Amino acid sequence: MYDLNLPSFEYQVKKADDRYWIFDVLRKKYLVLTPEEWVRQHFVHHLLRDLAYPRALIRVEGGLSYNQLSKRSDIVVFDRLGAPWMVIECKAPTQPINQNTVHQASTYNATLRAPYLVVTNGLSHYYFQVDWQENKTERLSSLPAYISL
């Protein structure tokens, strides 16, 4: 797999059915190890270990609707009251983050209306704070830790 610009973690990988699988600590099962899943698992562990977000507040690959279409969000972090607080869109390391990628993530967030938005390919990370009342988006240099919630 790829070396990422995210902290490493103790991952569990196995080979079965001529494919590699990685264990997801949130869903408690093995998933096919794709480049995007590699990024998603690294980011989940970054949230858990480095930013101290509780497991119970993180949902991976949850469903959502946008313009009557069913979509899947990569990672959604909820606040203490159960409202979406952060939407994270993960891409493969080979996929550059561009205007279209950020637009896609913003489209998902238009439904959830989380105040934080992240777009990452594991190498580059873009963090945004969204003020829905003022209709403003500000780029951030880092993510807030859970304690700031």
GROMACS .gro file of N, CA and C in nm:
model
  447
    1MET      N    1   0.084  -0.119   0.000
    1MET     CA    2   0.000   0.000   0.000
    1MET      C    3   0.087   0.125   0.000
    2TYR      N    4   0.024   0.237   0.004
    2TYR     CA    5   0.090   0.366  -0.007
    2TYR      C    6   0.135   0.420   0.128
    3ASP      N    7   0.249   0.490   0.129
    3ASP     CA    8   0.287   0.569   0.246
    3ASP      C    9   0.203   0.695   0.245
    4LEU      N   10   0.139   0.725   0.357
    4LEU     CA   11   0.048   0.838   0.364
    4LEU      C   12   0.103   0.949   0.453
    5ASN      N   13   0.046   1.064   0.440
    5ASN     CA   14   0.078   1.178   0.525
    5ASN      C   15  -0.019   1.179   0.644
    6LEU      N   16  -0.027   1.066   0.709
    6LEU     CA   17  -0.110   1.046   0.829
    6LEU      C   18  -0.030   0.956   0.922
    7PRO      N   19  -0.052   0.967   1.052
    7PRO     CA   20   0.019   0.878   1.144
    7PRO      C   21  -0.012   0.732   1.116
    8SER      N   22   0.089   0.649   1.130
    8SER     CA   23   0.071   0.505   1.112
    8SER      C   24  -0.006   0.449   1.232
    9PHE      N   25  -0.058   0.329   1.215
    9PHE     CA   26  -0.128   0.263   1.325
    9PHE      C   27  -0.107   0.112   1.310
   10GLU      N   28  -0.142   0.039   1.413
   10GLU     CA   29  -0.127  -0.106   1.413
   10GLU      C   30  -0.248  -0.167   1.342
   11TYR      N   31  -0.237  -0.188   1.214
   11TYR     CA   32  -0.347  -0.242   1.136
   11TYR      C   33  -0.338  -0.393   1.126
   12GLN      N   34  -0.455  -0.454   1.101
   12GLN     CA   35  -0.464  -0.599   1.083
   12GLN      C   36  -0.508  -0.625   0.940
   13VAL      N   37  -0.422  -0.693   0.864
   13VAL     CA   38  -0.451  -0.725   0.725
   13VAL      C   39  -0.443  -0.876   0.709
   14LYS      N   40  -0.533  -0.930   0.628
   14LYS     CA   41  -0.529  -1.072   0.596
   14LYS      C   42  -0.553  -1.090   0.447
   15LYS      N   43  -0.515  -1.205   0.397
   15LYS     CA   44  -0.538  -1.237   0.256
   15LYS      C   45  -0.638  -1.352   0.249
   16ALA      N   46  -0.742  -1.331   0.170
   16ALA     CA   47  -0.845  -1.434   0.148
   16ALA      C   48  -0.909  -1.409   0.013
   17ASP      N   49  -0.944  -1.515  -0.054
   17ASP     CA   50  -1.009  -1.503  -0.185
   17ASP      C   51  -0.925  -1.420  -0.283
   18ASP      N   52  -0.794  -1.438  -0.278
   18ASP     CA   53  -0.701  -1.365  -0.366
   18ASP      C   54  -0.707  -1.214  -0.350
   19ARG      N   55  -0.754  -1.166  -0.235
   19ARG     CA   56  -0.758  -1.022  -0.207
   19ARG      C   57  -0.707  -0.999  -0.066
   20TYR      N   58  -0.666  -0.875  -0.043
   20TYR     CA   59  -0.626  -0.835   0.090
   20TYR      C   60  -0.743  -0.765   0.158
   21TRP      N   61  -0.754  -0.788   0.288
   21TRP     CA   62  -0.863  -0.732   0.368
   21TRP      C   63  -0.802  -0.662   0.488
   22ILE      N   64  -0.862  -0.551   0.532
   22ILE     CA   65  -0.816  -0.478   0.649
   22ILE      C   66  -0.929  -0.473   0.752
   23PHE      N   67  -0.891  -0.485   0.879
   23PHE     CA   68  -0.992  -0.484   0.985
   23PHE      C   69  -1.032  -0.342   1.019
   24ASP      N   70  -1.162  -0.319   1.021
   24ASP     CA   71  -1.219  -0.189   1.057
   24ASP      C   72  -1.264  -0.195   1.203
   25VAL      N   73  -1.199  -0.116   1.288
   25VAL     CA   74  -1.228  -0.120   1.432
   25VAL      C   75  -1.366  -0.065   1.465
   26LEU      N   76  -1.422   0.020   1.378
   26LEU     CA   77  -1.556   0.075   1.405
   26LEU      C   78  -1.665  -0.023   1.367
   27ARG      N   79  -1.654  -0.083   1.251
   27ARG     CA   80  -1.756  -0.177   1.205
   27ARG      C   81  -1.729  -0.319   1.252
   28LYS      N   82  -1.611  -0.339   1.310
   28LYS     CA   83  -1.570  -0.467   1.367
   28LYS      C   84  -1.578  -0.581   1.265
   29LYS      N   85  -1.521  -0.555   1.147
   29LYS     CA   86  -1.515  -0.659   1.044
   29LYS      C   87  -1.405  -0.624   0.944
   30TYR      N   88  -1.367  -0.725   0.867
   30TYR     CA   89  -1.267  -0.705   0.763
   30TYR      C   90  -1.334  -0.652   0.637
   31LEU      N   91  -1.265  -0.557   0.572
   31LEU     CA   92  -1.313  -0.496   0.448
   31LEU      C   93  -1.205  -0.510   0.341
   32VAL      N   94  -1.247  -0.516   0.216
   32VAL     CA   95  -1.151  -0.525   0.107
   32VAL      C   96  -1.057  -0.405   0.114
   33LEU      N   97  -0.929  -0.432   0.107
   33LEU     CA   98  -0.828  -0.328   0.120
   33LEU      C   99  -0.805  -0.261  -0.016
   34THR      N  100  -0.879  -0.155  -0.039
   34THR     CA  101  -0.861  -0.072  -0.159
   34THR      C  102  -0.776   0.048  -0.117
   35PRO      N  103  -0.720   0.121  -0.212
   35PRO     CA  104  -0.646   0.242  -0.175
   35PRO      C  105  -0.731   0.342  -0.096
   36GLU      N  106  -0.857   0.356  -0.132
   36GLU     CA  107  -0.945   0.447  -0.059
   36GLU      C  108  -0.970   0.398   0.084
   37GLU      N  109  -0.987   0.267   0.100
   37GLU     CA  110  -1.008   0.211   0.234
   37GLU      C  111  -0.883   0.229   0.320
   38TRP      N  112  -0.767   0.220   0.260
   38TRP     CA  113  -0.641   0.244   0.330
   38TRP      C  114  -0.639   0.385   0.389
   39VAL      N  115  -0.680   0.483   0.308
   39VAL     CA  116  -0.687   0.622   0.354
   39VAL      C  117  -0.793   0.635   0.463
   40ARG      N  118  -0.910   0.578   0.441
   40ARG     CA  119  -1.019   0.588   0.538
   40ARG      C  120  -0.978   0.530   0.673
   41GLN      N  121  -0.915   0.414   0.674
   41GLN     CA  122  -0.874   0.353   0.801
   41GLN      C  123  -0.767   0.437   0.872
   42HIS      N  124  -0.674   0.493   0.796
   42HIS     CA  125  -0.574   0.580   0.857
   42HIS      C  126  -0.640   0.703   0.919
   43PHE      N  127  -0.736   0.760   0.847
   43PHE     CA  128  -0.799   0.881   0.900
   43PHE      C  129  -0.884   0.850   1.023
   44VAL      N  130  -0.953   0.739   1.023
   44VAL     CA  131  -1.031   0.698   1.140
   44VAL      C  132  -0.939   0.684   1.261
   45HIS      N  133  -0.827   0.619   1.244
   45HIS     CA  134  -0.734   0.601   1.356
   45HIS      C  135  -0.675   0.734   1.400
   46HIS      N  136  -0.654   0.825   1.307
   46HIS     CA  137  -0.607   0.960   1.342
   46HIS      C  138  -0.711   1.030   1.430
   47LEU      N  139  -0.838   1.019   1.394
   47LEU     CA  140  -0.945   1.079   1.474
   47LEU      C  141  -0.950   1.019   1.614
   48LEU      N  142  -0.940   0.886   1.620
   48LEU     CA  143  -0.951   0.817   1.748
   48LEU      C  144  -0.831   0.842   1.839
   49ARG      N  145  -0.713   0.822   1.786
   49ARG     CA  146  -0.593   0.826   1.869
   49ARG      C  147  -0.537   0.967   1.888
   50ASP      N  148  -0.525   1.042   1.779
   50ASP     CA  149  -0.456   1.171   1.786
   50ASP      C  150  -0.547   1.286   1.826
   51LEU      N  151  -0.675   1.279   1.788
   51LEU     CA  152  -0.767   1.388   1.817
   51LEU      C  153  -0.870   1.350   1.923
   52ALA      N  154  -0.862   1.227   1.974
   52ALA     CA  155  -0.943   1.179   2.087
   52ALA      C  156  -1.094   1.182   2.063
   53TYR      N  157  -1.138   1.155   1.941
   53TYR     CA  158  -1.281   1.144   1.915
   53TYR      C  159  -1.330   1.007   1.961
   54PRO      N  160  -1.442   1.000   2.031
   54PRO     CA  161  -1.496   0.871   2.075
   54PRO      C  162  -1.548   0.788   1.957
   55ARG      N  163  -1.524   0.660   1.963
   55ARG     CA  164  -1.572   0.569   1.857
   55ARG      C  165  -1.722   0.582   1.834
   56ALA      N  166  -1.795   0.599   1.941
   56ALA     CA  167  -1.942   0.603   1.930
   56ALA      C  168  -1.992   0.722   1.849
   57LEU      N  169  -1.909   0.823   1.829
   57LEU     CA  170  -1.952   0.942   1.755
   57LEU      C  171  -1.908   0.941   1.608
   58ILE      N  172  -1.846   0.831   1.565
   58ILE     CA  173  -1.796   0.822   1.427
   58ILE      C  174  -1.874   0.716   1.350
   59ARG      N  175  -1.924   0.755   1.233
   59ARG     CA  176  -1.994   0.660   1.144
   59ARG      C  177  -1.917   0.655   1.013
   60VAL      N  178  -1.893   0.533   0.966
   60VAL     CA  179  -1.820   0.513   0.842
   60VAL      C  180  -1.915   0.460   0.735
   61GLU      N  181  -1.906   0.520   0.618
   61GLU     CA  182  -1.987   0.484   0.502
   61GLU      C  183  -2.136   0.477   0.533
   62GLY      N  184  -2.186   0.585   0.588
   62GLY     CA  185  -2.328   0.595   0.617
   62GLY      C  186  -2.403   0.646   0.496
   63GLY      N  187  -2.528   0.613   0.486
   63GLY     CA  188  -2.610   0.658   0.374
   63GLY      C  189  -2.664   0.798   0.396
   64LEU      N  190  -2.687   0.868   0.284
   64LEU     CA  191  -2.753   0.998   0.289
   64LEU      C  192  -2.820   1.021   0.155
   65SER      N  193  -2.915   1.112   0.152
   65SER     CA  194  -2.985   1.146   0.029
   65SER      C  195  -2.952   1.287  -0.013
   66TYR      N  196  -2.931   1.303  -0.144
   66TYR     CA  197  -2.908   1.436  -0.199
   66TYR      C  198  -2.980   1.442  -0.332
   67ASN      N  199  -3.073   1.538  -0.346
   67ASN     CA  200  -3.154   1.551  -0.469
   67ASN      C  201  -3.216   1.418  -0.510
   68GLN      N  202  -3.272   1.349  -0.414
   68GLN     CA  203  -3.340   1.221  -0.433
   68GLN      C  204  -3.246   1.110  -0.480
   69LEU      N  205  -3.115   1.128  -0.464
   69LEU     CA  206  -3.017   1.025  -0.496
   69LEU      C  207  -2.959   0.971  -0.366
   70SER      N  208  -2.938   0.841  -0.363
   70SER     CA  209  -2.873   0.781  -0.246
   70SER      C  210  -2.723   0.791  -0.262
   71LYS      N  211  -2.657   0.844  -0.161
   71LYS     CA  212  -2.512   0.860  -0.161
   71LYS      C  213  -2.457   0.800  -0.032
   72ARG      N  214  -2.326   0.783  -0.028
   72ARG     CA  215  -2.260   0.733   0.092
   72ARG      C  216  -2.152   0.832   0.134
   73SER      N  217  -2.155   0.870   0.258
   73SER     CA  218  -2.050   0.955   0.312
   73SER      C  219  -1.939   0.864   0.365
   74ASP      N  220  -1.814   0.902   0.342
   74ASP     CA  221  -1.703   0.818   0.389
   74ASP      C  222  -1.699   0.812   0.541
   75ILE      N  223  -1.688   0.928   0.604
   75ILE     CA  224  -1.683   0.934   0.750
   75ILE      C  225  -1.767   1.054   0.794
   76VAL      N  226  -1.851   1.033   0.894
   76VAL     CA  227  -1.923   1.143   0.957
   76VAL      C  228  -1.897   1.134   1.106
   77VAL      N  229  -1.858   1.247   1.163
   77VAL     CA  230  -1.839   1.257   1.307
   77VAL      C  231  -1.955   1.339   1.362
   78PHE      N  232  -2.013   1.291   1.471
   78PHE     CA  233  -2.129   1.357   1.532
   78PHE      C  234  -2.087   1.428   1.659
   79ASP      N  235  -2.164   1.532   1.695
   79ASP     CA  236  -2.138   1.601   1.821
   79ASP      C  237  -2.204   1.524   1.935
   80ARG      N  238  -2.194   1.577   2.054
   80ARG     CA  239  -2.248   1.507   2.173
   80ARG      C  240  -2.399   1.494   2.170
   81LEU      N  241  -2.466   1.577   2.090
   81LEU     CA  242  -2.612   1.569   2.081
   81LEU      C  243  -2.659   1.484   1.964
   82GLY      N  244  -2.565   1.429   1.887
   82GLY     CA  245  -2.600   1.342   1.777
   82GLY      C  246  -2.617   1.412   1.643
   83ALA      N  247  -2.581   1.540   1.635
   83ALA     CA  248  -2.590   1.614   1.508
   83ALA      C  249  -2.458   1.598   1.432
   84PRO      N  250  -2.464   1.593   1.299
   84PRO     CA  251  -2.339   1.585   1.221
   84PRO      C  252  -2.249   1.704   1.252
   85TRP      N  253  -2.124   1.677   1.281
   85TRP     CA  254  -2.029   1.781   1.318
   85TRP      C  255  -1.916   1.793   1.216
   86MET      N  256  -1.881   1.679   1.154
   86MET     CA  257  -1.773   1.680   1.057
   86MET      C  258  -1.801   1.574   0.950
   87VAL      N  259  -1.786   1.614   0.824
   87VAL     CA  260  -1.797   1.522   0.711
   87VAL      C  261  -1.658   1.508   0.651
   88ILE      N  262  -1.615   1.383   0.630
   88ILE     CA  263  -1.482   1.357   0.577
   88ILE      C  264  -1.495   1.274   0.451
   89GLU      N  265  -1.444   1.325   0.342
   89GLU     CA  266  -1.445   1.256   0.213
   89GLU      C  267  -1.304   1.204   0.187
   90CYS      N  268  -1.291   1.073   0.169
   90CYS     CA  269  -1.161   1.010   0.146
   90CYS      C  270  -1.150   0.964   0.002
   91LYS      N  271  -1.036   0.990  -0.056
   91LYS     CA  272  -1.005   0.948  -0.193
   91LYS      C  273  -0.879   0.864  -0.191
   92ALA      N  274  -0.855   0.792  -0.298
   92ALA     CA  275  -0.732   0.714  -0.312
   92ALA      C  276  -0.613   0.809  -0.323
   93PRO      N  277  -0.496   0.767  -0.277
   93PRO     CA  278  -0.378   0.853  -0.284
   93PRO      C  279  -0.341   0.894  -0.427
   94THR      N  280  -0.381   0.816  -0.524
   94THR     CA  281  -0.350   0.848  -0.663
   94THR      C  282  -0.445   0.951  -0.722
   95GLN      N  283  -0.553   0.980  -0.651
   95GLN     CA  284  -0.651   1.077  -0.700
   95GLN      C  285  -0.620   1.215  -0.641
   96PRO      N  286  -0.584   1.310  -0.724
   96PRO     CA  287  -0.554   1.443  -0.671
   96PRO      C  288  -0.681   1.511  -0.618
   97ILE      N  289  -0.662   1.593  -0.517
   97ILE     CA  290  -0.774   1.671  -0.462
   97ILE      C  291  -0.784   1.798  -0.548
   98ASN      N  292  -0.899   1.816  -0.608
   98ASN     CA  293  -0.919   1.934  -0.692
   98ASN      C  294  -1.055   1.996  -0.662
   99GLN      N  295  -1.092   2.095  -0.740
   99GLN     CA  296  -1.220   2.166  -0.722
   99GLN      C  297  -1.338   2.069  -0.726
  100ASN      N  298  -1.336   1.972  -0.817
  100ASN     CA  299  -1.447   1.876  -0.829
  100ASN      C  300  -1.459   1.790  -0.704
  101THR      N  301  -1.347   1.749  -0.647
  101THR     CA  302  -1.348   1.668  -0.527
  101THR      C  303  -1.407   1.745  -0.409
  102VAL      N  304  -1.364   1.869  -0.394
  102VAL     CA  305  -1.416   1.954  -0.286
  102VAL      C  306  -1.565   1.980  -0.308
  103HIS      N  307  -1.605   2.000  -0.432
  103HIS     CA  308  -1.746   2.023  -0.464
  103HIS      C  309  -1.830   1.901  -0.427
  104GLN      N  310  -1.781   1.782  -0.459
  104GLN     CA  311  -1.852   1.659  -0.424
  104GLN      C  312  -1.873   1.650  -0.273
  105ALA      N  313  -1.768   1.674  -0.196
  105ALA     CA  314  -1.779   1.669  -0.051
  105ALA      C  315  -1.874   1.776   0.001
  106SER      N  316  -1.869   1.894  -0.059
  106SER     CA  317  -1.960   2.003  -0.019
  106SER      C  318  -2.104   1.967  -0.048
  107THR      N  319  -2.127   1.897  -0.157
  107THR     CA  320  -2.261   1.853  -0.194
  107THR      C  321  -2.316   1.757  -0.089
  108TYR      N  322  -2.233   1.661  -0.045
  108TYR     CA  323  -2.276   1.570   0.061
  108TYR      C  324  -2.305   1.647   0.188
  109ASN      N  325  -2.220   1.745   0.217
  109ASN     CA  326  -2.238   1.819   0.341
  109ASN      C  327  -2.359   1.912   0.335
  110ALA      N  328  -2.405   1.948   0.217
  110ALA     CA  329  -2.524   2.033   0.205
  110ALA      C  330  -2.645   1.964   0.267
  111THR      N  331  -2.647   1.832   0.264
  111THR     CA  332  -2.755   1.756   0.326
  111THR      C  333  -2.737   1.747   0.477
  112LEU      N  334  -2.615   1.720   0.520
  112LEU     CA  335  -2.588   1.699   0.662
  112LEU      C  336  -2.567   1.829   0.739
  113ARG      N  337  -2.517   1.932   0.670
  113ARG     CA  338  -2.494   2.065   0.728
  113ARG      C  339  -2.402   2.062   0.850
  114ALA      N  340  -2.295   1.986   0.838
  114ALA     CA  341  -2.195   1.982   0.945
  114ALA      C  342  -2.108   2.107   0.938
  115PRO      N  343  -2.064   2.158   1.051
  115PRO     CA  344  -1.981   2.278   1.051
  115PRO      C  345  -1.836   2.255   1.007
  116TYR      N  346  -1.795   2.130   0.994
  116TYR     CA  347  -1.659   2.101   0.948
  116TYR      C  348  -1.663   2.004   0.831
  117LEU      N  349  -1.573   2.026   0.737
  117LEU     CA  350  -1.564   1.944   0.616
  117LEU      C  351  -1.417   1.913   0.591
  118VAL      N  352  -1.387   1.788   0.560
  118VAL     CA  353  -1.251   1.745   0.532
  118VAL      C  354  -1.250   1.670   0.400
  119VAL      N  355  -1.151   1.696   0.319
  119VAL     CA  356  -1.128   1.620   0.196
  119VAL      C  357  -0.982   1.576   0.200
  120THR      N  358  -0.959   1.444   0.184
  120THR     CA  359  -0.823   1.392   0.194
  120THR      C  360  -0.802   1.277   0.095
  121ASN      N  361  -0.680   1.267   0.048
  121ASN     CA  362  -0.640   1.149  -0.028
  121ASN      C  363  -0.527   1.078   0.047
  122GLY      N  364  -0.510   1.113   0.172
  122GLY     CA  365  -0.407   1.054   0.256
  122GLY      C  366  -0.273   1.125   0.244
  123LEU      N  367  -0.255   1.198   0.136
  123LEU     CA  368  -0.132   1.273   0.114
  123LEU      C  369  -0.156   1.422   0.137
  124SER      N  370  -0.266   1.472   0.083
  124SER     CA  371  -0.308   1.611   0.101
  124SER      C  372  -0.439   1.612   0.178
  125HIS      N  373  -0.450   1.706   0.271
  125HIS     CA  374  -0.571   1.717   0.353
  125HIS      C  375  -0.620   1.861   0.345
  126TYR      N  376  -0.748   1.876   0.321
  126TYR     CA  377  -0.809   2.009   0.317
  126TYR      C  378  -0.918   2.013   0.422
  127TYR      N  379  -0.906   2.109   0.513
  127TYR     CA  380  -0.998   2.125   0.625
  127TYR      C  381  -1.075   2.256   0.607
  128PHE      N  382  -1.206   2.249   0.627
  128PHE     CA  383  -1.290   2.368   0.612
  128PHE      C  384  -1.385   2.379   0.730
  129GLN      N  385  -1.413   2.503   0.769
  129GLN     CA  386  -1.517   2.530   0.867
  129GLN      C  387  -1.628   2.603   0.792
  130VAL      N  388  -1.750   2.553   0.806
  130VAL     CA  389  -1.865   2.607   0.733
  130VAL      C  390  -1.958   2.678   0.831
  131ASP      N  391  -1.988   2.802   0.801
  131ASP     CA  392  -2.085   2.879   0.878
  131ASP      C  393  -2.213   2.882   0.794
  132TRP      N  394  -2.308   2.799   0.831
  132TRP     CA  395  -2.431   2.785   0.753
  132TRP      C  396  -2.519   2.909   0.762
  133GLN      N  397  -2.517   2.979   0.874
  133GLN     CA  398  -2.600   3.098   0.888
  133GLN      C  399  -2.548   3.214   0.804
  134GLU      N  400  -2.416   3.229   0.799
  134GLU     CA  401  -2.355   3.337   0.722
  134GLU      C  402  -2.322   3.296   0.578
  135ASN      N  403  -2.341   3.165   0.549
  135ASN     CA  404  -2.308   3.110   0.417
  135ASN      C  405  -2.162   3.137   0.380
  136LYS      N  406  -2.071   3.108   0.476
  136LYS     CA  407  -1.929   3.129   0.457
  136LYS      C  408  -1.853   3.000   0.484
  137THR      N  409  -1.746   2.982   0.410
  137THR     CA  410  -1.657   2.869   0.432
  137THR      C  411  -1.516   2.921   0.448
  138GLU      N  412  -1.448   2.875   0.552
  138GLU     CA  413  -1.312   2.917   0.581
  138GLU      C  414  -1.221   2.795   0.580
  139ARG      N  415  -1.109   2.804   0.512
  139ARG     CA  416  -1.012   2.695   0.512
  139ARG      C  417  -0.931   2.701   0.641
  140LEU      N  418  -0.912   2.584   0.703
  140LEU     CA  419  -0.837   2.573   0.828
  140LEU      C  420  -0.703   2.503   0.803
  141SER      N  421  -0.609   2.525   0.891
  141SER     CA  422  -0.479   2.460   0.879
  141SER      C  423  -0.475   2.324   0.948
  142SER      N  424  -0.571   2.300   1.039
  142SER     CA  425  -0.576   2.172   1.110
  142SER      C  426  -0.719   2.146   1.159
  143LEU      N  427  -0.739   2.028   1.209
  143LEU     CA  428  -0.870   1.991   1.262
  143LEU      C  429  -0.876   2.017   1.412
  144PRO      N  430  -0.992   2.053   1.463
  144PRO     CA  431  -1.006   2.068   1.609
  144PRO      C  432  -1.008   1.929   1.676
  145ALA      N  433  -0.949   1.921   1.791
  145ALA     CA  434  -0.956   1.798   1.871
  145ALA      C  435  -1.097   1.787   1.930
  146TYR      N  436  -1.131   1.668   1.973
  146TYR     CA  437  -1.264   1.643   2.029
  146TYR      C  438  -1.294   1.733   2.148
  147ILE      N  439  -1.195   1.759   2.227
  147ILE     CA  440  -1.216   1.840   2.348
  147ILE      C  441  -1.273   1.979   2.316
  148SER      N  442  -1.251   2.027   2.195
  148SER     CA  443  -1.302   2.160   2.157
  148SER      C  444  -1.449   2.157   2.116
  149LEU      N  445  -1.508   2.041   2.110
  149LEU     CA  446  -1.648   2.027   2.071
  149LEU      C  447  -1.740   2.095   2.169
   0.00000   0.00000   0.00000
